[in-house]
Amino acid sequence: MKAVGFKKGFDISKENKFEMLNLPKPKPTGQDLLVKVNAVSINPVDTKLRTADYDDYKVLGYDAVGVVEEIGDEVELFHIGDEVYYSGTNTRNGSNAEYQLVDEKLVGIKPEYLTNAEAAALPLTSLTSYEALVEGLNISLNPDDNKDKTLLIINGAGGVGSIATQIAKNLGLTVITTASRKETKRWSEKMGADIVLNHKHHLPDELKAHKIEEVDYIFNTHSSDAYFNVMADMIKPRGRIVALVNFMNNVDLNLLKDKSVTFSFEFMFTRPKYETEDMIQHHEYLRKLSYQLDRGTIKTTINTTLKGLSVETITKAHEMIEQGNSIGKIVIEY
Amino acid sequence: MKAVGFKKGFDISKENKFEMLNLPKPKPTGQDLLVKVNAVSINPVDTKLRTADYDDYKVLGYDAVGVVEEIGDEVELFHIGDEVYYSGTNTRNGSNAEYQLVDEKLVGIKPEYLTNAEAAALPLTSLTSYEALVEGLNISLNPDDNKDKTLLIINGAGGVGSIATQIAKNLGLTVITTASRKETKRWSEKMGADIVLNHKHHLPDELKAHKIEEVDYIFNTHSSDAYFNVMADMIKPRGRIVALVNFMNNVDLNLLKDKSVTFSFEFMFTRPKYETEDMIQHHEYLRKLSYQLDRGTIKTTINTTLKGLSVETITKAHEMIEQGNSIGKIVIEY
């Protein structure tokens, strides 16, 4: 089968070590599904994993839509022919390939009324958002509980920010996002943001200009270092902060003490990497997502589509992600 | 009225600036109760606040049992003559005085079957423990949800550890504590600890000796710096950590990233200090506590009783707390 991979990590602005490989088609065992991949999307985590070295060829790709072609002997949730979507795990080969093995507990049935490309934009960023909002920030799934609650999402027009905004609006929250360009501000409003702050300015001042002193929750999808101090400033007493990105420096955590603030990291691969007992939570979140996508209460975040599994399309998508100003999601249709 | 206070912070091992004062008896307004104090307990926070300077005389004391003698015109929850207990707030004068003003939202009805001294041991440490366990660690109030969950409490025989162990056992958790001396180990077992680790040894090894690899929750009531790395090691993927003590140094927070761990600070004065909208939560927690104390499912943590409001008893209690090896709680009966 065709797959795009590499062995030694590289800086894509200087060289390109992606290769079109011809790998053996894998065979599912246990709870694994063999999926024929039809569309994928590329995420910042792909570009990070591309800078590491591997003993064997590494195939990236952590968002896929496809069809179940074979199943392992312990599979219970899916049948051959099912259309599925999933993120998967960073510990196995990814979806930049014609076929991929994935544990059924990480997989959901593809939303019926979305195209393959529309659906491929969603699994990784949605799983990240559900875990961050529901588990990290402990936001109630009952919108009645959230009527008076305000969430600030830093970088509202990014892949995660775009879907997190929609999920949070469906949960009944007031959602404030940040953006700086006219087109990112407009995109974030389209995703449902009630207020868009300009992150080129001092955020607490931006917030006060909207007569808001503090927020109940902050979801920082951007630099943890750059925003730590202003987050400590803007969060309510007993508020909660969740972040995605590693710190470059050690942190003055005491800034959170006086207000008894909670800080969580959200790393979507924690469950599959550690094979936690509740790994099936990814299946559950994807089911919840499909339901909302098919009802139209959540919309896809796709913004760019490339065609065909090739070194060229994968490279192009990595370059676009690394420029750091992409809006919504970049999808590759095979 | 008599009160023990001071103006300039001091090191109690070198000098004593506590004075017996004669202050005007305060008058309650709004939601304030005027309480005639009958017993208090002393906490580590008293010794910290004793090292700061104040413009006016500062009266410490953040655990009290007494009788409501007068009420403000907006009081709704209490009547004159009610026996009450409370912690109060660090922003007003405390309970080392014959009389004290306290907002009714921070007050509970004293447990009926406990003596004044037995009840005075409990408010601050119990409020801290409820907030830490239920809000910081997000532990369910339904014991059925917690059957397979394990909590590690660092310093099980301290004031907070002693009551947190009992609350956690009532919530259905397996509770592991730490202690090092024979008498602290025995005390912690009496409080309900299922396993007591020796914190003089490497805690992850101690845990593995009991065939436990990782725990769901950690409540660190001791040094945050000393235990941060081993907590990151012992916590389960997607686990939660709560701590009480400020860090001396900046923190390598990335240690929590791979496992998506949540870290919370618990500071019991956050609600009263910021006068949060849900400040009445302290009243609710104290009501829950009284119910359990009167049923006997939670027992007082008193271990030492001193007699009389005087410079001598307050000084003695501060000295005992600062030695850092006290067991349970120190109470002063007026």
mmCIF file with all atom_site columns, N, CA and C in Angstrom, chain A residues 131 135-136 138 228 237-238 240 244 246-247 250-254 256-267 270-271 273-274 276, chain B residues 131 135-136 138 228 237-238 240 244 246-247 249-254 256-267 270-271 273-274 276:
data_model
loop_
_atom_site.group_PDB
_atom_site.id
_atom_site.type_symbol
_atom_site.label_atom_id
_atom_site.label_alt_id
_atom_site.label_comp_id
_atom_site.label_asym_id
_atom_site.label_entity_id
_atom_site.label_seq_id
_atom_site.pdbx_PDB_ins_code
_atom_site.Cartn_x
_atom_site.Cartn_y
_atom_site.Cartn_z
_atom_site.occupancy
_atom_site.B_iso_or_equiv
_atom_site.pdbx_formal_charge
_atom_site.auth_seq_id
_atom_site.auth_comp_id
_atom_site.auth_asym_id
_atom_site.auth_atom_id
_atom_site.pdbx_PDB_model_num
ATOM 1   N N  . GLU A 1 131 ? -12.404 17.056 25.680 1.00 0.00 ? 131 GLU A N  1
ATOM 2   C CA . GLU A 1 131 ? -11.639 16.743 26.890 1.00 0.00 ? 131 GLU A CA 1
ATOM 3   C C  . GLU A 1 131 ? -11.290 18.016 27.654 1.00 0.00 ? 131 GLU A C  1
ATOM 4   N N  . GLU A 1 135 ? -13.626 17.897 30.782 1.00 0.00 ? 135 GLU A N  1
ATOM 5   C CA . GLU A 1 135 ? -12.802 17.285 31.827 1.00 0.00 ? 135 GLU A CA 1
ATOM 6   C C  . GLU A 1 135 ? -11.828 18.305 32.427 1.00 0.00 ? 135 GLU A C  1
ATOM 7   N N  . GLY A 1 136 ? -11.072 18.996 31.586 1.00 0.00 ? 136 GLY A N  1
ATOM 8   C CA . GLY A 1 136 ? -10.101 19.964 32.106 1.00 0.00 ? 136 GLY A CA 1
ATOM 9   C C  . GLY A 1 136 ? -10.792 21.111 32.828 1.00 0.00 ? 136 GLY A C  1
ATOM 10  N N  . ASN A 1 138 ? -14.085 21.164 33.468 1.00 0.00 ? 138 ASN A N  1
ATOM 11  C CA . ASN A 1 138 ? -15.201 20.637 34.266 1.00 0.00 ? 138 ASN A CA 1
ATOM 12  C C  . ASN A 1 138 ? -16.518 21.360 33.965 1.00 0.00 ? 138 ASN A C  1
ATOM 13  N N  . PHE A 1 228 ? 0.431   33.141 30.274 1.00 0.00 ? 228 PHE A N  1
ATOM 14  C CA . PHE A 1 228 ? 0.224   32.674 31.650 1.00 0.00 ? 228 PHE A CA 1
ATOM 15  C C  . PHE A 1 228 ? -0.146  33.819 32.598 1.00 0.00 ? 228 PHE A C  1
ATOM 16  N N  . PRO A 1 237 ? -11.939 34.101 40.754 1.00 0.00 ? 237 PRO A N  1
ATOM 17  C CA . PRO A 1 237 ? -11.641 33.251 41.903 1.00 0.00 ? 237 PRO A CA 1
ATOM 18  C C  . PRO A 1 237 ? -12.303 31.878 41.719 1.00 0.00 ? 237 PRO A C  1
ATOM 19  N N  . ARG A 1 238 ? -11.522 30.819 42.000 1.00 0.00 ? 238 ARG A N  1
ATOM 20  C CA . ARG A 1 238 ? -11.940 29.424 41.827 1.00 0.00 ? 238 ARG A CA 1
ATOM 21  C C  . ARG A 1 238 ? -12.223 29.087 40.363 1.00 0.00 ? 238 ARG A C  1
ATOM 22  N N  . ARG A 1 240 ? -11.032 28.127 36.246 1.00 0.00 ? 240 ARG A N  1
ATOM 23  C CA . ARG A 1 240 ? -10.249 27.024 35.694 1.00 0.00 ? 240 ARG A CA 1
ATOM 24  C C  . ARG A 1 240 ? -9.628  27.401 34.354 1.00 0.00 ? 240 ARG A C  1
ATOM 25  N N  . LEU A 1 244 ? -2.829  23.751 25.991 1.00 0.00 ? 244 LEU A N  1
ATOM 26  C CA . LEU A 1 244 ? -2.413  22.656 25.111 1.00 0.00 ? 244 LEU A CA 1
ATOM 27  C C  . LEU A 1 244 ? -0.909  22.575 24.925 1.00 0.00 ? 244 LEU A C  1
ATOM 28  N N  . ASN A 1 246 ? 3.244   23.003 25.614 1.00 0.00 ? 246 ASN A N  1
ATOM 29  C CA . ASN A 1 246 ? 4.316   22.962 26.617 1.00 0.00 ? 246 ASN A CA 1
ATOM 30  C C  . ASN A 1 246 ? 4.867   24.355 26.890 1.00 0.00 ? 246 ASN A C  1
ATOM 31  N N  . PHE A 1 247 ? 5.284   24.579 28.142 1.00 0.00 ? 247 PHE A N  1
ATOM 32  C CA . PHE A 1 247 ? 5.969   25.821 28.507 1.00 0.00 ? 247 PHE A CA 1
ATOM 33  C C  . PHE A 1 247 ? 7.430   25.755 28.048 1.00 0.00 ? 247 PHE A C  1
ATOM 34  N N  . ASN A 1 250 ? 10.159  27.533 33.216 1.00 0.00 ? 250 ASN A N  1
ATOM 35  C CA . ASN A 1 250 ? 9.458   27.185 34.449 1.00 0.00 ? 250 ASN A CA 1
ATOM 36  C C  . ASN A 1 250 ? 8.465   28.294 34.806 1.00 0.00 ? 250 ASN A C  1
ATOM 37  N N  . VAL A 1 251 ? 7.479   27.938 35.600 1.00 0.00 ? 251 VAL A N  1
ATOM 38  C CA . VAL A 1 251 ? 6.300   28.776 35.777 1.00 0.00 ? 251 VAL A CA 1
ATOM 39  C C  . VAL A 1 251 ? 6.180   29.249 37.228 1.00 0.00 ? 251 VAL A C  1
ATOM 40  N N  . ASP A 1 252 ? 5.762   30.508 37.408 1.00 0.00 ? 252 ASP A N  1
ATOM 41  C CA . ASP A 1 252 ? 5.447   31.013 38.747 1.00 0.00 ? 252 ASP A CA 1
ATOM 42  C C  . ASP A 1 252 ? 4.008   30.626 39.069 1.00 0.00 ? 252 ASP A C  1
ATOM 43  N N  . LEU A 1 253 ? 3.852   29.379 39.495 1.00 0.00 ? 253 LEU A N  1
ATOM 44  C CA . LEU A 1 253 ? 2.524   28.812 39.702 1.00 0.00 ? 253 LEU A CA 1
ATOM 45  C C  . LEU A 1 253 ? 1.773   29.518 40.833 1.00 0.00 ? 253 LEU A C  1
ATOM 46  N N  . ASN A 1 254 ? 2.517   30.166 41.739 1.00 0.00 ? 254 ASN A N  1
ATOM 47  C CA . ASN A 1 254 ? 1.875   30.861 42.871 1.00 0.00 ? 254 ASN A CA 1
ATOM 48  C C  . ASN A 1 254 ? 0.891   31.936 42.412 1.00 0.00 ? 254 ASN A C  1
ATOM 49  N N  . LEU A 1 256 ? -1.512  31.525 40.794 1.00 0.00 ? 256 LEU A N  1
ATOM 50  C CA . LEU A 1 256 ? -2.854  30.923 40.820 1.00 0.00 ? 256 LEU A CA 1
ATOM 51  C C  . LEU A 1 256 ? -3.354  30.676 42.243 1.00 0.00 ? 256 LEU A C  1
ATOM 52  N N  . LYS A 1 257 ? -2.506  30.926 43.251 1.00 0.00 ? 257 LYS A N  1
ATOM 53  C CA . LYS A 1 257 ? -2.816  30.502 44.622 1.00 0.00 ? 257 LYS A CA 1
ATOM 54  C C  . LYS A 1 257 ? -3.945  31.309 45.265 1.00 0.00 ? 257 LYS A C  1
ATOM 55  N N  . ASP A 1 258 ? -3.831  32.614 45.244 1.00 0.00 ? 258 ASP A N  1
ATOM 56  C CA . ASP A 1 258 ? -4.770  33.445 45.992 1.00 0.00 ? 258 ASP A CA 1
ATOM 57  C C  . ASP A 1 258 ? -6.217  33.241 45.536 1.00 0.00 ? 258 ASP A C  1
ATOM 58  N N  . LYS A 1 259 ? -6.386  32.952 44.260 1.00 0.00 ? 259 LYS A N  1
ATOM 59  C CA . LYS A 1 259 ? -7.742  32.750 43.729 1.00 0.00 ? 259 LYS A CA 1
ATOM 60  C C  . LYS A 1 259 ? -8.112  31.264 43.650 1.00 0.00 ? 259 LYS A C  1
ATOM 61  N N  . SER A 1 260 ? -7.266  30.373 44.196 1.00 0.00 ? 260 SER A N  1
ATOM 62  C CA . SER A 1 260 ? -7.556  28.921 44.160 1.00 0.00 ? 260 SER A CA 1
ATOM 63  C C  . SER A 1 260 ? -7.891  28.461 42.740 1.00 0.00 ? 260 SER A C  1
ATOM 64  N N  . VAL A 1 261 ? -7.041  28.801 41.798 1.00 0.00 ? 261 VAL A N  1
ATOM 65  C CA . VAL A 1 261 ? -7.310  28.492 40.391 1.00 0.00 ? 261 VAL A CA 1
ATOM 66  C C  . VAL A 1 261 ? -6.808  27.083 40.050 1.00 0.00 ? 261 VAL A C  1
ATOM 67  N N  . THR A 1 262 ? -7.529  26.427 39.153 1.00 0.00 ? 262 THR A N  1
ATOM 68  C CA . THR A 1 262 ? -7.144  25.108 38.639 1.00 0.00 ? 262 THR A CA 1
ATOM 69  C C  . THR A 1 262 ? -6.507  25.256 37.262 1.00 0.00 ? 262 THR A C  1
ATOM 70  N N  . PHE A 1 263 ? -5.373  24.574 37.059 1.00 0.00 ? 263 PHE A N  1
ATOM 71  C CA . PHE A 1 263 ? -4.710  24.566 35.752 1.00 0.00 ? 263 PHE A CA 1
ATOM 72  C C  . PHE A 1 263 ? -4.632  23.128 35.254 1.00 0.00 ? 263 PHE A C  1
ATOM 73  N N  . SER A 1 264 ? -5.105  22.891 34.029 1.00 0.00 ? 264 SER A N  1
ATOM 74  C CA . SER A 1 264 ? -5.009  21.550 33.444 1.00 0.00 ? 264 SER A CA 1
ATOM 75  C C  . SER A 1 264 ? -4.251  21.604 32.131 1.00 0.00 ? 264 SER A C  1
ATOM 76  N N  . PHE A 1 265 ? -3.492  20.546 31.872 1.00 0.00 ? 265 PHE A N  1
ATOM 77  C CA . PHE A 1 265 ? -2.998  20.326 30.521 1.00 0.00 ? 265 PHE A CA 1
ATOM 78  C C  . PHE A 1 265 ? -3.968  19.416 29.786 1.00 0.00 ? 265 PHE A C  1
ATOM 79  N N  . GLU A 1 266 ? -4.184  19.703 28.509 1.00 0.00 ? 266 GLU A N  1
ATOM 80  C CA . GLU A 1 266 ? -4.958  18.802 27.656 1.00 0.00 ? 266 GLU A CA 1
ATOM 81  C C  . GLU A 1 266 ? -4.042  18.267 26.559 1.00 0.00 ? 266 GLU A C  1
ATOM 82  N N  . PHE A 1 267 ? -3.865  16.941 26.575 1.00 0.00 ? 267 PHE A N  1
ATOM 83  C CA . PHE A 1 267 ? -3.075  16.276 25.539 1.00 0.00 ? 267 PHE A CA 1
ATOM 84  C C  . PHE A 1 267 ? -3.930  15.110 25.056 1.00 0.00 ? 267 PHE A C  1
ATOM 85  N N  . THR A 1 270 ? -3.170  11.343 25.500 1.00 0.00 ? 270 THR A N  1
ATOM 86  C CA . THR A 1 270 ? -2.943  10.699 26.804 1.00 0.00 ? 270 THR A CA 1
ATOM 87  C C  . THR A 1 270 ? -3.669  9.361  26.902 1.00 0.00 ? 270 THR A C  1
ATOM 88  N N  . ARG A 1 271 ? -4.973  9.358  26.579 1.00 0.00 ? 271 ARG A N  1
ATOM 89  C CA . ARG A 1 271 ? -5.726  8.089  26.726 1.00 0.00 ? 271 ARG A CA 1
ATOM 90  C C  . ARG A 1 271 ? -5.165  6.984  25.844 1.00 0.00 ? 271 ARG A C  1
ATOM 91  N N  . LYS A 1 273 ? -2.224  6.710  24.372 1.00 0.00 ? 273 LYS A N  1
ATOM 92  C CA . LYS A 1 273 ? -0.812  6.417  24.666 1.00 0.00 ? 273 LYS A CA 1
ATOM 93  C C  . LYS A 1 273 ? -0.668  5.551  25.908 1.00 0.00 ? 273 LYS A C  1
ATOM 94  N N  . TYR A 1 274 ? -1.427  5.888  26.950 1.00 0.00 ? 274 TYR A N  1
ATOM 95  C CA . TYR A 1 274 ? -1.345  5.121  28.199 1.00 0.00 ? 274 TYR A CA 1
ATOM 96  C C  . TYR A 1 274 ? -2.356  3.973  28.232 1.00 0.00 ? 274 TYR A C  1
ATOM 97  N N  . THR A 1 276 ? -5.524  3.906  28.717 1.00 0.00 ? 276 THR A N  1
ATOM 98  C CA . THR A 1 276 ? -6.291  3.995  29.960 1.00 0.00 ? 276 THR A CA 1
ATOM 99  C C  . THR A 1 276 ? -7.556  3.137  29.862 1.00 0.00 ? 276 THR A C  1
ATOM 100 N N  . GLU B 1 131 ? -13.407 21.730 49.888 1.00 0.00 ? 131 GLU B N  1
ATOM 101 C CA . GLU B 1 131 ? -13.088 22.447 48.644 1.00 0.00 ? 131 GLU B CA 1
ATOM 102 C C  . GLU B 1 131 ? -12.027 21.700 47.841 1.00 0.00 ? 131 GLU B C  1
ATOM 103 N N  . GLU B 1 135 ? -14.041 20.192 44.857 1.00 0.00 ? 135 GLU B N  1
ATOM 104 C CA . GLU B 1 135 ? -13.887 21.168 43.776 1.00 0.00 ? 135 GLU B CA 1
ATOM 105 C C  . GLU B 1 135 ? -12.520 21.024 43.093 1.00 0.00 ? 135 GLU B C  1
ATOM 106 N N  . GLY B 1 136 ? -11.441 21.014 43.882 1.00 0.00 ? 136 GLY B N  1
ATOM 107 C CA . GLY B 1 136 ? -10.100 20.895 43.288 1.00 0.00 ? 136 GLY B CA 1
ATOM 108 C C  . GLY B 1 136 ? -9.920  19.566 42.580 1.00 0.00 ? 136 GLY B C  1
ATOM 109 N N  . ASN B 1 138 ? -12.390 17.373 42.126 1.00 0.00 ? 138 ASN B N  1
ATOM 110 C CA . ASN B 1 138 ? -13.616 17.014 41.409 1.00 0.00 ? 138 ASN B CA 1
ATOM 111 C C  . ASN B 1 138 ? -14.108 15.612 41.759 1.00 0.00 ? 138 ASN B C  1
ATOM 112 N N  . PHE B 1 228 ? 6.570   17.919 44.261 1.00 0.00 ? 228 PHE B N  1
ATOM 113 C CA . PHE B 1 228 ? 6.029   18.103 42.907 1.00 0.00 ? 228 PHE B CA 1
ATOM 114 C C  . PHE B 1 228 ? 6.457   16.982 41.949 1.00 0.00 ? 228 PHE B C  1
ATOM 115 N N  . PRO B 1 237 ? -2.696  8.865  34.456 1.00 0.00 ? 237 PRO B N  1
ATOM 116 C CA . PRO B 1 237 ? -3.093  9.680  33.306 1.00 0.00 ? 237 PRO B CA 1
ATOM 117 C C  . PRO B 1 237 ? -4.477  10.289 33.557 1.00 0.00 ? 237 PRO B C  1
ATOM 118 N N  . ARG B 1 238 ? -4.606  11.576 33.255 1.00 0.00 ? 238 ARG B N  1
ATOM 119 C CA . ARG B 1 238 ? -5.821  12.370 33.484 1.00 0.00 ? 238 ARG B CA 1
ATOM 120 C C  . ARG B 1 238 ? -6.174  12.480 34.972 1.00 0.00 ? 238 ARG B C  1
ATOM 121 N N  . ARG B 1 240 ? -5.669  14.054 39.026 1.00 0.00 ? 240 ARG B N  1
ATOM 122 C CA . ARG B 1 240 ? -5.780  15.409 39.564 1.00 0.00 ? 240 ARG B CA 1
ATOM 123 C C  . ARG B 1 240 ? -4.981  15.561 40.850 1.00 0.00 ? 240 ARG B C  1
ATOM 124 N N  . LEU B 1 244 ? -1.808  22.950 48.901 1.00 0.00 ? 244 LEU B N  1
ATOM 125 C CA . LEU B 1 244 ? -2.155  24.070 49.790 1.00 0.00 ? 244 LEU B CA 1
ATOM 126 C C  . LEU B 1 244 ? -1.061  25.119 49.893 1.00 0.00 ? 244 LEU B C  1
ATOM 127 N N  . ASN B 1 246 ? 2.301   27.507 48.953 1.00 0.00 ? 246 ASN B N  1
ATOM 128 C CA . ASN B 1 246 ? 3.020   28.223 47.902 1.00 0.00 ? 246 ASN B CA 1
ATOM 129 C C  . ASN B 1 246 ? 4.334   27.528 47.566 1.00 0.00 ? 246 ASN B C  1
ATOM 130 N N  . PHE B 1 247 ? 4.726   27.613 46.291 1.00 0.00 ? 247 PHE B N  1
ATOM 131 C CA . PHE B 1 247 ? 6.028   27.110 45.871 1.00 0.00 ? 247 PHE B CA 1
ATOM 132 C C  . PHE B 1 247 ? 7.118   28.112 46.243 1.00 0.00 ? 247 PHE B C  1
ATOM 133 N N  . ASN B 1 249 ? 10.005  27.927 44.507 1.00 0.00 ? 249 ASN B N  1
ATOM 134 C CA . ASN B 1 249 ? 10.660  28.108 43.211 1.00 0.00 ? 249 ASN B CA 1
ATOM 135 C C  . ASN B 1 249 ? 9.662   27.964 42.079 1.00 0.00 ? 249 ASN B C  1
ATOM 136 N N  . ASN B 1 250 ? 10.052  28.463 40.896 1.00 0.00 ? 250 ASN B N  1
ATOM 137 C CA . ASN B 1 250 ? 9.231   28.242 39.713 1.00 0.00 ? 250 ASN B CA 1
ATOM 138 C C  . ASN B 1 250 ? 9.193   26.747 39.396 1.00 0.00 ? 250 ASN B C  1
ATOM 139 N N  . VAL B 1 251 ? 8.163   26.358 38.657 1.00 0.00 ? 251 VAL B N  1
ATOM 140 C CA . VAL B 1 251 ? 7.816   24.940 38.533 1.00 0.00 ? 251 VAL B CA 1
ATOM 141 C C  . VAL B 1 251 ? 7.957   24.474 37.082 1.00 0.00 ? 251 VAL B C  1
ATOM 142 N N  . ASP B 1 252 ? 8.457   23.242 36.907 1.00 0.00 ? 252 ASP B N  1
ATOM 143 C CA . ASP B 1 252 ? 8.478   22.634 35.577 1.00 0.00 ? 252 ASP B CA 1
ATOM 144 C C  . ASP B 1 252 ? 7.128   21.970 35.338 1.00 0.00 ? 252 ASP B C  1
ATOM 145 N N  . LEU B 1 253 ? 6.167   22.801 34.950 1.00 0.00 ? 253 LEU B N  1
ATOM 146 C CA . LEU B 1 253 ? 4.785   22.349 34.828 1.00 0.00 ? 253 LEU B CA 1
ATOM 147 C C  . LEU B 1 253 ? 4.615   21.307 33.720 1.00 0.00 ? 253 LEU B C  1
ATOM 148 N N  . ASN B 1 254 ? 5.544   21.293 32.755 1.00 0.00 ? 254 ASN B N  1
ATOM 149 C CA . ASN B 1 254 ? 5.452   20.323 31.656 1.00 0.00 ? 254 ASN B CA 1
ATOM 150 C C  . ASN B 1 254 ? 5.453   18.877 32.137 1.00 0.00 ? 254 ASN B C  1
ATOM 151 N N  . LEU B 1 256 ? 3.454   17.636 33.896 1.00 0.00 ? 256 LEU B N  1
ATOM 152 C CA . LEU B 1 256 ? 2.060   17.205 33.956 1.00 0.00 ? 256 LEU B CA 1
ATOM 153 C C  . LEU B 1 256 ? 1.437   17.034 32.573 1.00 0.00 ? 256 LEU B C  1
ATOM 154 N N  . LYS B 1 257 ? 2.173   17.384 31.512 1.00 0.00 ? 257 LYS B N  1
ATOM 155 C CA . LYS B 1 257 ? 1.601   17.467 30.170 1.00 0.00 ? 257 LYS B CA 1
ATOM 156 C C  . LYS B 1 257 ? 1.244   16.108 29.578 1.00 0.00 ? 257 LYS B C  1
ATOM 157 N N  . ASP B 1 258 ? 2.192   15.194 29.555 1.00 0.00 ? 258 ASP B N  1
ATOM 158 C CA . ASP B 1 258 ? 1.992   13.939 28.839 1.00 0.00 ? 258 ASP B CA 1
ATOM 159 C C  . ASP B 1 258 ? 0.792   13.159 29.386 1.00 0.00 ? 258 ASP B C  1
ATOM 160 N N  . LYS B 1 259 ? 0.540   13.283 30.673 1.00 0.00 ? 259 LYS B N  1
ATOM 161 C CA . LYS B 1 259 ? -0.576  12.560 31.283 1.00 0.00 ? 259 LYS B CA 1
ATOM 162 C C  . LYS B 1 259 ? -1.830  13.444 31.422 1.00 0.00 ? 259 LYS B C  1
ATOM 163 N N  . SER B 1 260 ? -1.808  14.659 30.839 1.00 0.00 ? 260 SER B N  1
ATOM 164 C CA . SER B 1 260 ? -2.979  15.569 30.936 1.00 0.00 ? 260 SER B CA 1
ATOM 165 C C  . SER B 1 260 ? -3.455  15.721 32.371 1.00 0.00 ? 260 SER B C  1
ATOM 166 N N  . VAL B 1 261 ? -2.538  16.039 33.259 1.00 0.00 ? 261 VAL B N  1
ATOM 167 C CA . VAL B 1 261 ? -2.862  16.134 34.686 1.00 0.00 ? 261 VAL B CA 1
ATOM 168 C C  . VAL B 1 261 ? -3.396  17.527 35.022 1.00 0.00 ? 261 VAL B C  1
ATOM 169 N N  . THR B 1 262 ? -4.310  17.573 35.981 1.00 0.00 ? 262 THR B N  1
ATOM 170 C CA . THR B 1 262 ? -4.856  18.828 36.494 1.00 0.00 ? 262 THR B CA 1
ATOM 171 C C  . THR B 1 262 ? -4.211  19.163 37.835 1.00 0.00 ? 262 THR B C  1
ATOM 172 N N  . PHE B 1 263 ? -3.793  20.418 37.987 1.00 0.00 ? 263 PHE B N  1
ATOM 173 C CA . PHE B 1 263 ? -3.220  20.888 39.255 1.00 0.00 ? 263 PHE B CA 1
ATOM 174 C C  . PHE B 1 263 ? -4.078  22.035 39.773 1.00 0.00 ? 263 PHE B C  1
ATOM 175 N N  . SER B 1 264 ? -4.511  21.942 41.029 1.00 0.00 ? 264 SER B N  1
ATOM 176 C CA . SER B 1 264 ? -5.288  23.027 41.637 1.00 0.00 ? 264 SER B CA 1
ATOM 177 C C  . SER B 1 264 ? -4.617  23.516 42.902 1.00 0.00 ? 264 SER B C  1
ATOM 178 N N  . PHE B 1 265 ? -4.724  24.810 43.146 1.00 0.00 ? 265 PHE B N  1
ATOM 179 C CA . PHE B 1 265 ? -4.425  25.340 44.464 1.00 0.00 ? 265 PHE B CA 1
ATOM 180 C C  . PHE B 1 265 ? -5.715  25.407 45.264 1.00 0.00 ? 265 PHE B C  1
ATOM 181 N N  . GLU B 1 266 ? -5.614  25.068 46.555 1.00 0.00 ? 266 GLU B N  1
ATOM 182 C CA . GLU B 1 266 ? -6.745  25.250 47.455 1.00 0.00 ? 266 GLU B CA 1
ATOM 183 C C  . GLU B 1 266 ? -6.353  26.278 48.506 1.00 0.00 ? 266 GLU B C  1
ATOM 184 N N  . PHE B 1 267 ? -7.091  27.391 48.539 1.00 0.00 ? 267 PHE B N  1
ATOM 185 C CA . PHE B 1 267 ? -6.871  28.446 49.526 1.00 0.00 ? 267 PHE B CA 1
ATOM 186 C C  . PHE B 1 267 ? -8.251  28.772 50.086 1.00 0.00 ? 267 PHE B C  1
ATOM 187 N N  . THR B 1 270 ? -10.172 32.114 49.681 1.00 0.00 ? 270 THR B N  1
ATOM 188 C CA . THR B 1 270 ? -10.495 32.713 48.383 1.00 0.00 ? 270 THR B CA 1
ATOM 189 C C  . THR B 1 270 ? -11.923 33.254 48.353 1.00 0.00 ? 270 THR B C  1
ATOM 190 N N  . ARG B 1 271 ? -12.893 32.421 48.750 1.00 0.00 ? 271 ARG B N  1
ATOM 191 C CA . ARG B 1 271 ? -14.298 32.870 48.671 1.00 0.00 ? 271 ARG B CA 1
ATOM 192 C C  . ARG B 1 271 ? -14.547 34.097 49.541 1.00 0.00 ? 271 ARG B C  1
ATOM 193 N N  . LYS B 1 273 ? -12.423 36.259 50.849 1.00 0.00 ? 273 LYS B N  1
ATOM 194 C CA . LYS B 1 273 ? -11.566 37.392 50.483 1.00 0.00 ? 273 LYS B CA 1
ATOM 195 C C  . LYS B 1 273 ? -12.107 38.118 49.245 1.00 0.00 ? 273 LYS B C  1
ATOM 196 N N  . TYR B 1 274 ? -12.519 37.357 48.235 1.00 0.00 ? 274 TYR B N  1
ATOM 197 C CA . TYR B 1 274 ? -13.025 37.965 47.007 1.00 0.00 ? 274 TYR B CA 1
ATOM 198 C C  . TYR B 1 274 ? -14.541 38.160 47.057 1.00 0.00 ? 274 TYR B C  1
ATOM 199 N N  . THR B 1 276 ? -16.991 36.124 46.759 1.00 0.00 ? 276 THR B N  1
ATOM 200 C CA . THR B 1 276 ? -17.585 35.525 45.561 1.00 0.00 ? 276 THR B CA 1
ATOM 201 C C  . THR B 1 276 ? -19.080 35.338 45.750 1.00 0.00 ? 276 THR B C  1
#
